[in-house]
Tab-separated table of C-alpha atoms and ligand atoms in Angstrom:
chain	number	residue	atom	x	y	z
A	20	UNK	CA	27.849	5.157	-32.797
A	21	UNK	CA	24.155	4.606	-32.428
A	22	UNK	CA	23.429	7.067	-28.996
A	23	UNK	CA	20.316	4.583	-28.347
A	24	UNK	CA	23.198	1.667	-27.993
A	25	UNK	CA	24.354	3.269	-24.886
A	26	UNK	CA	21.589	5.105	-23.130
A	27	UNK	CA	22.617	5.155	-19.036
A	28	UNK	CA	20.757	2.283	-17.245
A	29	UNK	CA	19.554	4.908	-14.853
A	30	UNK	CA	19.391	5.320	-10.984
A	31	UNK	CA	18.637	2.633	-8.994
A	32	UNK	CA	16.669	2.478	-5.448
A	33	UNK	CA	19.929	2.327	-3.324
A	34	UNK	CA	21.512	5.319	-4.740
A	35	UNK	CA	18.187	7.144	-4.849
A	36	UNK	CA	17.670	6.459	-1.076
A	37	UNK	CA	21.505	7.265	-0.302
A	38	UNK	CA	21.475	10.187	-2.211
A	39	UNK	CA	17.767	11.368	-0.332
A	40	UNK	CA	19.735	10.693	3.020
A	41	UNK	CA	22.551	12.605	2.258
A	42	UNK	CA	20.321	15.582	2.255
A	43	UNK	CA	19.654	15.075	5.992
A	44	UNK	CA	22.714	15.654	8.050
A	45	UNK	CA	21.390	14.322	10.998
A	46	UNK	CA	19.688	11.145	9.903
A	47	UNK	CA	21.037	7.816	11.352
A	48	UNK	CA	20.370	5.549	8.150
A	49	UNK	CA	18.157	3.375	9.569
A	50	UNK	CA	15.176	4.654	7.907
A	51	UNK	CA	17.434	4.011	4.605
A	52	UNK	CA	18.276	0.183	5.610
A	53	UNK	CA	14.645	-0.308	6.721
A	54	UNK	CA	13.515	0.317	2.931
A	55	UNK	CA	16.484	-1.484	1.440
A	56	UNK	CA	15.193	-4.447	3.586
A	57	UNK	CA	11.377	-4.061	2.289
A	58	UNK	CA	12.586	-3.865	-1.378
A	59	UNK	CA	14.738	-7.073	-1.065
A	60	UNK	CA	11.943	-8.728	0.220
A	61	UNK	CA	10.485	-7.449	-2.214
A	62	UNK	CA	12.257	-8.627	-4.963
A	63	UNK	CA	11.988	-12.378	-3.382
A	64	UNK	CA	8.317	-12.201	-2.960
A	65	UNK	CA	8.079	-11.188	-6.341
A	66	UNK	CA	10.124	-14.278	-7.635
A	67	UNK	CA	8.197	-16.241	-5.644
A	68	UNK	CA	5.030	-15.008	-7.221
A	69	UNK	CA	6.338	-14.934	-10.689
A	70	UNK	CA	6.525	-19.004	-10.017
A	71	UNK	CA	3.470	-19.396	-8.815
A	72	UNK	CA	1.881	-21.694	-11.613
A	73	UNK	CA	4.614	-23.902	-11.541
A	74	UNK	CA	4.223	-23.799	-7.246
A	75	UNK	CA	0.883	-24.703	-7.933
A	76	UNK	CA	1.844	-28.190	-10.645
A	77	UNK	CA	4.425	-29.147	-7.530
A	78	UNK	CA	1.774	-29.048	-4.818
A	79	UNK	CA	-0.494	-31.174	-7.033
A	80	UNK	CA	2.046	-34.120	-6.367
A	81	UNK	CA	1.982	-34.028	-2.659
A	82	UNK	CA	1.745	-31.004	-1.746
A	83	UNK	CA	5.823	-30.742	-1.152
A	84	UNK	CA	8.134	-28.547	-3.029
A	85	UNK	CA	11.841	-29.423	-3.835
A	86	UNK	CA	12.805	-28.836	-0.527
A	87	UNK	CA	10.248	-31.035	1.062
A	88	UNK	CA	8.578	-28.009	2.949
A	89	UNK	CA	4.817	-27.793	2.644
A	90	UNK	CA	3.339	-25.667	-0.360
A	91	UNK	CA	1.958	-22.828	1.132
A	92	UNK	CA	-0.436	-20.319	-0.237
A	93	UNK	CA	1.068	-16.582	-1.203
A	94	UNK	CA	-0.191	-14.166	1.147
A	95	UNK	CA	1.275	-16.803	3.609
A	96	UNK	CA	4.829	-17.041	2.249
A	97	UNK	CA	5.040	-12.762	1.732
A	98	UNK	CA	4.097	-12.475	5.150
A	99	UNK	CA	6.736	-14.747	6.439
A	100	UNK	CA	9.242	-13.408	3.752
A	101	UNK	CA	8.436	-9.657	4.358
A	102	UNK	CA	8.432	-10.309	8.719
A	103	UNK	CA	11.516	-12.033	8.169
A	104	UNK	CA	13.213	-9.584	6.708
A	105	UNK	CA	12.144	-6.500	9.537
A	106	UNK	CA	13.207	-8.925	11.723
A	107	UNK	CA	16.616	-9.525	10.431
A	108	UNK	CA	17.589	-6.003	9.818
A	109	UNK	CA	17.579	-4.643	13.384
A	110	UNK	CA	15.920	-1.139	12.570
A	111	UNK	CA	11.905	-2.060	13.395
A	112	UNK	CA	11.454	-3.501	17.143
A	113	UNK	CA	7.397	-4.254	16.010
A	114	UNK	CA	5.535	-5.587	13.204
A	115	UNK	CA	1.062	-5.614	12.206
A	116	UNK	CA	0.409	-7.695	9.504
A	117	UNK	CA	-2.892	-8.553	8.407
A	118	UNK	CA	-1.887	-11.806	8.396
A	119	UNK	CA	-1.312	-11.840	11.937
A	120	UNK	CA	-3.769	-11.726	14.677
A	121	UNK	CA	-1.169	-9.391	17.259
A	122	UNK	CA	1.379	-7.489	17.179
A	123	UNK	CA	4.846	-9.070	16.346
A	124	UNK	CA	7.638	-8.071	18.796
A	125	UNK	CA	10.785	-9.142	16.582
A	126	UNK	CA	12.943	-9.181	20.103
A	127	UNK	CA	15.089	-6.061	18.361
A	128	UNK	CA	14.328	-3.470	21.440
A	129	UNK	CA	17.176	-1.276	19.987
A	130	UNK	CA	14.778	-0.915	16.892
A	131	UNK	CA	13.392	2.719	16.260
A	132	UNK	CA	10.747	1.893	14.052
A	133	UNK	CA	7.283	-0.331	13.751
A	134	UNK	CA	5.572	-1.019	10.776
A	135	UNK	CA	2.144	-1.967	9.334
A	136	UNK	CA	2.447	-4.479	6.295
A	137	UNK	CA	-0.313	-6.189	3.867
A	138	UNK	CA	1.927	-8.747	2.649
A	139	UNK	CA	-0.247	-9.513	-0.337
A	140	UNK	CA	-3.296	-7.454	-1.270
A	141	UNK	CA	-5.671	-8.613	-3.653
A	142	UNK	CA	-6.451	-11.736	-2.408
A	143	UNK	CA	-9.361	-12.804	-4.761
A	144	UNK	CA	-6.129	-12.098	-7.757
A	145	UNK	CA	-3.496	-14.129	-5.929
A	146	UNK	CA	-4.171	-17.706	-7.504
A	147	UNK	CA	-5.228	-16.303	-10.923
A	148	UNK	CA	-2.156	-14.617	-12.163
A	149	UNK	CA	-3.669	-10.980	-11.919
A	150	UNK	CA	-1.889	-7.631	-10.149
A	151	UNK	CA	-1.691	-7.613	-6.513
A	152	UNK	CA	0.558	-6.006	-4.386
A	153	UNK	CA	2.190	-5.317	-1.239
A	154	UNK	CA	1.477	-2.538	1.142
A	155	UNK	CA	3.432	-0.971	3.949
A	156	UNK	CA	3.815	1.689	6.487
A	157	UNK	CA	6.640	2.981	8.846
A	158	UNK	CA	5.943	4.911	11.974
A	159	UNK	CA	8.406	5.958	14.594
A	160	UNK	CA	7.892	4.277	17.646
A	161	UNK	CA	6.747	6.142	20.825
A	162	UNK	CA	8.049	4.033	23.595
A	163	UNK	CA	11.499	4.398	24.484
A	164	UNK	CA	14.447	2.629	22.448
A	165	UNK	CA	15.820	-0.309	24.438
A	166	UNK	CA	12.597	-1.450	25.842
A	167	UNK	CA	9.672	-3.898	24.789
A	168	UNK	CA	7.196	-2.849	21.734
A	169	UNK	CA	4.079	-1.200	22.896
A	170	UNK	CA	0.671	-1.148	21.577
A	171	UNK	CA	0.975	2.690	21.301
A	172	UNK	CA	3.481	2.163	19.251
A	173	UNK	CA	1.229	0.853	16.654
A	174	UNK	CA	-2.015	2.893	17.362
A	175	UNK	CA	-0.845	6.007	15.762
A	176	UNK	CA	-2.532	8.292	13.153
A	177	UNK	CA	-1.929	7.864	9.607
A	178	UNK	CA	-0.455	11.497	9.757
A	179	UNK	CA	2.815	10.549	12.187
A	180	UNK	CA	3.882	7.602	9.210
A	181	UNK	CA	7.885	8.408	8.301
A	182	UNK	CA	7.530	6.556	5.118
A	183	UNK	CA	4.765	4.200	3.487
A	184	UNK	CA	4.937	2.677	-0.425
A	185	UNK	CA	3.425	-0.260	-2.387
A	186	UNK	CA	4.841	-3.131	-4.142
A	187	UNK	CA	3.198	-3.636	-7.731
A	188	UNK	CA	3.508	-7.212	-8.841
A	189	UNK	CA	1.986	-6.651	-12.395
A	190	UNK	CA	2.623	-6.389	-16.124
A	191	UNK	CA	6.203	-5.347	-14.485
A	192	UNK	CA	7.101	-4.932	-10.642
A	193	UNK	CA	7.145	-1.582	-9.218
A	194	UNK	CA	8.063	-0.197	-5.838
A	195	UNK	CA	6.078	3.364	-5.081
A	196	UNK	CA	6.981	5.029	-2.043
A	197	UNK	CA	6.841	8.549	0.010
A	198	UNK	CA	8.839	9.693	3.176
A	199	UNK	CA	7.054	12.983	2.670
A	200	UNK	CA	8.961	14.442	0.416
A	201	UNK	CA	7.020	13.902	-3.170
A	202	UNK	CA	6.185	9.965	-4.285
A	203	UNK	CA	8.608	8.261	-6.166
A	204	UNK	CA	8.208	4.889	-8.771
A	205	UNK	CA	11.146	2.182	-9.283
A	206	UNK	CA	10.709	-0.294	-11.723
A	207	UNK	CA	12.316	-3.284	-10.883
A	208	UNK	CA	14.372	-5.191	-13.736
A	209	UNK	CA	14.757	-8.567	-13.344
A	210	UNK	CA	18.045	-9.325	-15.197
A	211	UNK	CA	19.869	-7.250	-12.951
A	212	UNK	CA	17.796	-8.118	-10.218
A	213	UNK	CA	17.531	-4.090	-9.067
A	214	UNK	CA	14.646	-1.158	-8.890
A	215	UNK	CA	15.254	1.579	-11.318
A	216	UNK	CA	13.935	4.982	-10.698
A	217	UNK	CA	10.922	5.499	-13.708
A	218	UNK	CA	8.592	7.407	-11.902
A	219	UNK	CA	10.348	10.406	-10.320
A	220	UNK	CA	8.205	13.379	-8.626
A	221	UNK	CA	4.514	11.455	-8.988
A	222	UNK	CA	1.381	14.249	-9.375
A	223	UNK	CA	-2.288	12.747	-9.604
A	224	UNK	CA	-4.081	14.868	-11.967
A	225	UNK	CA	-6.719	16.757	-9.620
A	226	UNK	CA	-9.537	15.548	-12.010
A	227	UNK	CA	-10.631	12.174	-13.833
A	228	UNK	CA	-12.685	9.994	-15.998
A	229	UNK	CA	-12.307	6.815	-14.001
A	230	UNK	CA	-14.282	5.356	-10.955
A	231	UNK	CA	-13.297	1.923	-9.126
A	232	UNK	CA	-15.920	0.549	-7.191
A	233	UNK	CA	-16.971	-2.956	-6.827
A	234	UNK	CA	-20.485	-2.372	-8.846
A	235	UNK	CA	-21.937	-5.667	-7.666
A	236	UNK	CA	-22.530	-4.220	-4.249
A	237	UNK	CA	-24.345	-0.939	-5.760
A	238	UNK	CA	-27.595	-1.716	-3.836
A	239	UNK	CA	-26.348	-2.028	-0.536
A	240	UNK	CA	-24.349	1.660	-0.510
A	241	UNK	CA	-25.496	4.384	0.804
A	242	UNK	CA	-27.862	6.777	-1.347
A	243	UNK	CA	-25.375	9.606	-1.661
A	244	UNK	CA	-22.792	6.840	-2.843
A	245	UNK	CA	-25.439	5.566	-5.513
A	246	UNK	CA	-26.436	8.936	-6.496
A	247	UNK	CA	-22.445	9.432	-7.463
A	248	UNK	CA	-21.883	6.811	-9.072
A	249	UNK	CA	-25.087	7.297	-11.053
A	250	UNK	CA	-23.570	10.546	-12.014
A	251	UNK	CA	-19.834	9.147	-12.960
A	252	UNK	CA	-22.221	7.040	-15.809
A	253	UNK	CA	-23.854	9.816	-16.747
A	254	UNK	CA	-21.044	11.362	-17.727
A	255	UNK	CA	-19.340	8.356	-19.365
A	256	UNK	CA	-16.125	7.955	-17.090
A	257	UNK	CA	-14.753	4.762	-17.277
A	258	UNK	CA	-15.763	2.294	-14.959
A	259	UNK	CA	-12.129	0.323	-14.031
A	260	UNK	CA	-12.455	-2.122	-10.875
A	261	UNK	CA	-9.356	-5.012	-10.723
A	262	UNK	CA	-10.274	-5.858	-7.090
A	263	UNK	CA	-6.550	-5.421	-5.712
A	264	UNK	CA	-6.655	-2.007	-4.393
A	265	UNK	CA	-2.606	-1.865	-5.417
A	266	UNK	CA	-3.458	-1.798	-8.943
A	267	UNK	CA	-6.636	0.348	-9.000
A	268	UNK	CA	-5.115	2.819	-6.961
A	269	UNK	CA	-2.084	2.605	-8.756
A	270	UNK	CA	-3.565	3.292	-12.228
A	271	UNK	CA	-5.743	6.513	-11.046
A	272	UNK	CA	-2.329	8.037	-9.680
A	273	UNK	CA	-1.156	8.285	-13.085
A	274	UNK	CA	-4.483	8.243	-15.278
A	275	UNK	CA	-6.588	10.602	-12.409
A	276	UNK	CA	-9.532	8.780	-11.244
A	277	UNK	CA	-11.597	7.729	-7.518
A	278	UNK	CA	-11.101	4.226	-6.135
A	279	UNK	CA	-14.184	3.745	-3.677
A	280	UNK	CA	-15.027	1.332	-0.886
A	281	UNK	CA	-18.343	2.055	0.483
A	282	UNK	CA	-19.764	0.686	3.922
A	283	UNK	CA	-22.657	-1.762	2.844
A	284	UNK	CA	-25.188	-3.684	5.455
A	285	UNK	CA	-22.540	-6.508	5.573
A	286	UNK	CA	-19.831	-4.953	5.860
A	287	UNK	CA	-20.437	-1.177	8.077
A	288	UNK	CA	-17.262	0.139	8.370
A	289	UNK	CA	-15.910	-0.967	4.725
A	290	UNK	CA	-13.923	-3.893	3.909
A	291	UNK	CA	-10.453	-2.138	3.765
A	292	UNK	CA	-8.172	-2.190	6.643
A	293	UNK	CA	-6.730	1.431	8.361
A	294	UNK	CA	-3.696	0.600	9.510
A	295	UNK	CA	-2.462	-2.130	6.588
A	296	UNK	CA	-4.195	-0.532	3.041
A	297	UNK	CA	-5.841	2.975	3.894
A	298	UNK	CA	-3.316	4.375	5.841
A	299	UNK	CA	-0.342	4.013	3.610
A	300	UNK	CA	-2.000	4.835	0.248
A	301	UNK	CA	-3.086	8.278	1.588
A	302	UNK	CA	0.090	9.434	2.727
A	303	UNK	CA	1.095	8.642	-0.777
A	304	UNK	CA	-1.722	10.036	-2.324
A	305	UNK	CA	-1.814	13.563	-0.606
A	306	UNK	CA	1.905	13.500	-1.191
A	307	UNK	CA	1.427	13.397	-4.920
A	308	UNK	CA	-1.474	16.190	-4.816
A	309	UNK	CA	-4.165	13.866	-4.290
A	310	UNK	CA	-7.045	13.215	-1.470
A	311	UNK	CA	-8.381	10.204	0.687
A	312	UNK	CA	-11.209	10.324	3.115
A	313	UNK	CA	-13.642	7.793	4.862
A	314	UNK	CA	-16.755	9.842	3.791
A	315	UNK	CA	-16.306	12.046	6.985
A	316	UNK	CA	-12.922	12.838	7.759
A	317	UNK	CA	-9.108	12.682	6.447
A	318	UNK	CA	-7.767	8.782	6.664
A	319	UNK	CA	-4.809	10.238	7.894
A	320	UNK	CA	-6.120	12.255	10.659
A	321	UNK	CA	-8.329	8.544	12.088
A	322	UNK	CA	-7.104	7.346	15.317
A	323	UNK	CA	-6.609	3.985	15.125
A	324	UNK	CA	-8.887	2.008	17.642
A	325	UNK	CA	-8.309	-1.547	17.115
A	326	UNK	CA	-5.178	-3.319	15.195
A	327	UNK	CA	-7.370	-4.396	12.101
A	328	UNK	CA	-10.042	-1.411	12.489
A	329	UNK	CA	-11.848	-1.209	9.349
A	330	UNK	CA	-12.731	1.846	7.268
A	331	UNK	CA	-14.320	3.076	4.164
A	332	UNK	CA	-12.233	4.842	2.056
A	333	UNK	CA	-12.664	7.088	-0.879
A	334	UNK	CA	-9.341	8.161	-2.238
A	335	UNK	CA	-7.750	9.329	-5.421
A	336	UNK	CA	-7.672	12.794	-7.508
A	337	UNK	CA	-8.432	16.054	-5.478
A	338	UNK	CA	-11.715	16.915	-7.482
A	339	UNK	CA	-13.258	13.638	-7.370
A	340	UNK	CA	-12.567	12.813	-3.764
A	341	UNK	CA	-14.061	16.299	-2.524
A	342	UNK	CA	-16.968	15.729	-4.880
A	343	UNK	CA	-18.151	12.746	-2.459
A	344	UNK	CA	-16.471	13.479	0.696
A	345	UNK	CA	-18.629	16.843	0.872
A	346	UNK	CA	-21.931	15.247	-0.350
A	347	UNK	CA	-21.404	12.152	2.229
A	348	UNK	CA	-20.590	15.177	5.302
A	349	UNK	CA	-23.887	16.840	4.245
A	350	UNK	CA	-26.023	13.633	4.835
A	351	UNK	CA	-24.231	13.444	8.011
A	352	UNK	CA	-25.272	17.150	9.582
A	353	UNK	CA	-28.055	18.007	11.697
A	354	UNK	CA	-31.632	19.319	10.275
A	355	UNK	CA	-31.312	22.710	10.723
B	9	LIG	P1	-7.638	-8.543	0.981
B	9	LIG	O1	-6.355	-7.821	2.046
B	9	LIG	O2	-8.064	-9.558	1.670
B	9	LIG	O3	-6.955	-8.776	-0.263
B	9	LIG	O4	-8.788	-7.527	0.570
B	9	LIG	C1	-8.680	-6.321	0.328
B	9	LIG	C2	-8.813	-6.189	-1.392
B	9	LIG	C3	-8.379	-5.386	-1.852
B	9	LIG	O5	-6.721	-5.388	-2.474
B	9	LIG	C4	-9.402	-4.967	-3.124
B	9	LIG	O6	-9.750	-3.394	-3.707
B	9	LIG	C5	-10.552	-5.297	-2.333
B	9	LIG	O7	-10.198	-6.500	-1.533
B	9	LIG	C6	-11.348	-6.226	-2.760
B	9	LIG	O8	-12.919	-6.216	-2.395
B	9	LIG	P2	-13.878	-7.297	-3.363
B	9	LIG	O9	-13.385	-8.078	-3.669
B	9	LIG	O10	-14.940	-7.052	-1.985
B	9	LIG	O11	-14.419	-6.196	-4.343
B	10	LIG	MG1	-5.837	-6.401	1.898
């Protein structure tokens, strides 16, 4: 018999999560269930994304779909899907979303966790069939269970994350996550409707030859960043910039590289959001052996001051992030 014909299909996300939970005798299973809820919402959003072109066609005929509902932009749909899943699950008492101005009380005061989410990241790529993603961070609440969620529950430093991950809707759909014990990647098999473990124990190369930055903003970057980018060019590094953070990050995670979103005069704190974008990817990259800073300090040490706080981001292979961070820190040292 040809062995290839009967290859095992592998480990499902569900099985993997259950197995990991068994290693912790006191685990209640709530975090596991929460990860499953997010994966399920991700499958639904993935389906919507794959039909996006068709939705737009029907949208052109009166902006209504077959159910008579208003056509909505995909980022709004994704926001609704994820928040609904988190609300229904019962493990989450509060959610903050890039798409929502205020903290959302899920009405589940017994929920042990709070979630920060960017439901659909890569807004400029959403309508044009280019890779986009979902980014999430999970924290244990600080306020007592049984009470209403409070602002302090969602204003924790990134190092307090108990889990973080992203979904990448690319040439295939992937879910990558960490609970602080390594980073694991799962690929979606649409015909079976399951995520399968495809990339266990992901490690980022300690150095790389890819730099990812919007060079259209070059003239507005700090001199030190300009100098770093010029060095990348002189070393003949490859410039790769999709404009979807998840996709750019994911490529660099596997190939080695650095993603930069520096401050500019029009965005003095950069563009990316500490709570929905930077923290989750910083947790993942550190777990994979890489680094993430805002140019001065570790992203995971930053205490958020407001819900939609922005921060510069330098993230990726350790040596590359060290090089630019050291240079930026020197800029800020008082002259002796
Ligand atoms: P978004 O949350 O509105 O999608 O913005 C975040 C995105 C990132 O995915 C991407 O890396 C960056 O914005 C691109 O910004 P720019 O177009 O300024 O290069
Ligand atoms: Mg975003």
